[in-house]
């Protein structure tokens, strides 16, 4: 059967003909439902339905009494009599209630539709099985829209064991494909499909790990015999999912290593040494030295470096970047540093200029606002090799920018750039330059392994000595006066202060109003001429914004009122207080990034999280984590747990996080194991040529045929 569109998309695996049968031909589906299954759940073939895993199970073997019911229960099953049916609502019926009674008590059942039909169902004196999710209504529990059926010997037997719960959508539900409807389809399909399910993991992985065979897994994952079989089935499916992702990443890495020649920086020479001995006023931390060694080894290897450098804000990544660029320069190459914003590019330019200008190196800045003669001159000098280090924004990747010989590219805050943009920079050198991607957004290990599994990763996990940890305090709005008093004290001591307001796209207008109101109130409480206040937000003209930022950077204003524009923005060591308004509305990683704007100087710094009184439990958790730790990695882990991987900054664009069954917040051990198994398999059979690995090749081809890896470089 040829179904080119689907196969081309790589959605559907190449399976035996039976599993490739269009879903419409399954008993109970038909063309209409088939179309919905396709558009809503991407289920196109029989085989796709088998891999639609339940996201939860309910135990229908157990009955509860009404007195046992409490709020945290997901679903309960109760036996009892149904009486006292009442219709509510003035003009028309809006609600129907009934009483469910067993020997321990009474609770309410409630419906919001289907009244006429329902009313006729319940007979006095009959015992029913009621199944649903209890929720607190006033002071009592009720169950809305329970499943109800009379107790018959068959009913109880049938109901034994765990039942799958599938994700469904409104559209599907309207065509009878709620979780139960989908379950029925799976139940119809499984027995017919089972003989056609072929194993998708190789024997040398399955056997030593005693993994459950795929056909058994698919039966157990939908209709588990018991807890233990379900665990085994899920473990195997999770392992398999992560195994193939890791295998694919590792294979890419291996192929790139083989293919991508890199410039060899054979000697470390005058500029590197001069910088190290004359310019650097401090001893490098152990972590910085370790990372430099890793980079040194990469640039000697003859292969192109693709390294991700992770380090918390203030951990000293810039020095590492500068020294890496010096390695290139000492070997006759140029280097380039790309930043996500003009302001950040300018700051990098100033600090790199300060560090390297004295060594007789030519450092230039190229951004969107570099115009006219200056721009032409820079471009000419780049081509002739007169410029050693070019710093800039994405203006660097325009086609007109041509280097004489680019040897090292450093990208700061990488997730602001897209894949295509980066790819253009690589093609600038004749041999691809070495690439160092720096990020200050700590990424939990599990995510890093999945997102950047094909990059080499270096971590600076140590702060320069003598830093005073930032003190973080949670304050309620009602204590504002106290906070203002504290701010005045800090200003008296010569410090500067950030006040940040949240900016959420959907309500930009409101946010802007929050910000301007806030600015006015700050300006009232910190009046001229004793105090000077800057204001910066995204809606300002770039020129005005830069001017306001510069006033603060140069110490001409005491307070900067801003939106999250400053998040990746600026470096003002004299700023010692970060006040975050409506902190409950920020995500954890954003709070951490903002906090990183202070604590850059010698003085004790503070981060004050202002919130209203009532907080959701998630918000409370976020604030507690912020107050209790400065460790970006711990914060990232918590963030991942609270929000799930899909929401973590910068990961949205990467399709690889659409995991079907594995869960990066919980499955780290499985992930590590899958990675080590994938690595071992590749080691023993690098080109996957062994006959027993034919199945592996096939799986890789169908799963990843055209997934563009977000982190792929070269
Ligand atoms: P990051 O880019 O990782 O946020 P930076 O490179 O901007 O951090 O460094 C933050 C500050 O710490 C800078 O002022 C830098 O000069 C200083 N610094 C970096 N490394 C060290 C070190 N080993 N010892 C002391 N200070 C350091
Ligand atoms: Mg930095």
PDB file of C-alpha atoms in Angstrom, residues 308-313 315 439-446 448 457-462 588 592 595 625 629-641:
ATOM      1  CA  UNK A 308      27.515  23.857  24.954  1.00  0.00           C
ATOM      2  CA  UNK A 309      28.785  25.826  27.912  1.00  0.00           C
ATOM      3  CA  UNK A 310      26.360  25.934  30.776  1.00  0.00           C
ATOM      4  CA  UNK A 311      26.973  28.110  33.747  1.00  0.00           C
ATOM      5  CA  UNK A 312      24.818  30.047  36.108  1.00  0.00           C
ATOM      6  CA  UNK A 313      24.678  33.810  35.786  1.00  0.00           C
ATOM      7  CA  UNK A 315      29.826  32.055  36.940  1.00  0.00           C
ATOM      8  CA  UNK A 439      23.749  29.516  28.117  1.00  0.00           C
ATOM      9  CA  UNK A 440      22.942  30.888  31.515  1.00  0.00           C
ATOM     10  CA  UNK A 441      19.583  29.203  31.604  1.00  0.00           C
ATOM     11  CA  UNK A 442      20.343  26.122  33.594  1.00  0.00           C
ATOM     12  CA  UNK A 443      18.785  23.132  31.975  1.00  0.00           C
ATOM     13  CA  UNK A 444      18.043  20.049  34.016  1.00  0.00           C
ATOM     14  CA  UNK A 445      20.269  17.147  33.130  1.00  0.00           C
ATOM     15  CA  UNK A 446      17.478  15.094  31.651  1.00  0.00           C
ATOM     16  CA  UNK A 448      20.065  18.667  28.372  1.00  0.00           C
ATOM     17  CA  UNK A 457      28.501  19.815  27.260  1.00  0.00           C
ATOM     18  CA  UNK A 458      30.718  21.733  29.643  1.00  0.00           C
ATOM     19  CA  UNK A 459      29.469  23.012  32.939  1.00  0.00           C
ATOM     20  CA  UNK A 460      30.841  25.781  35.115  1.00  0.00           C
ATOM     21  CA  UNK A 461      29.504  24.637  38.435  1.00  0.00           C
ATOM     22  CA  UNK A 462      31.473  26.917  40.680  1.00  0.00           C
ATOM     23  CA  UNK A 588      10.992  30.054  38.062  1.00  0.00           C
ATOM     24  CA  UNK A 592      16.275  33.221  38.574  1.00  0.00           C
ATOM     25  CA  UNK A 595      17.880  37.695  40.227  1.00  0.00           C
ATOM     26  CA  UNK A 625      12.414  27.524  46.048  1.00  0.00           C
ATOM     27  CA  UNK A 629      18.397  28.405  46.990  1.00  0.00           C
ATOM     28  CA  UNK A 630      20.597  30.282  44.557  1.00  0.00           C
ATOM     29  CA  UNK A 631      21.470  27.112  42.703  1.00  0.00           C
ATOM     30  CA  UNK A 632      20.251  27.457  39.127  1.00  0.00           C
ATOM     31  CA  UNK A 633      20.270  23.742  38.521  1.00  0.00           C
ATOM     32  CA  UNK A 634      18.118  22.996  41.517  1.00  0.00           C
ATOM     33  CA  UNK A 635      15.752  25.688  40.363  1.00  0.00           C
ATOM     34  CA  UNK A 636      15.639  24.258  36.879  1.00  0.00           C
ATOM     35  CA  UNK A 637      14.832  20.803  38.242  1.00  0.00           C
ATOM     36  CA  UNK A 638      11.966  22.187  40.282  1.00  0.00           C
ATOM     37  CA  UNK A 639      10.757  24.163  37.300  1.00  0.00           C
ATOM     38  CA  UNK A 640      10.689  21.021  35.225  1.00  0.00           C
ATOM     39  CA  UNK A 641       8.695  19.236  37.905  1.00  0.00           C
TER      40      UNK A 641
END
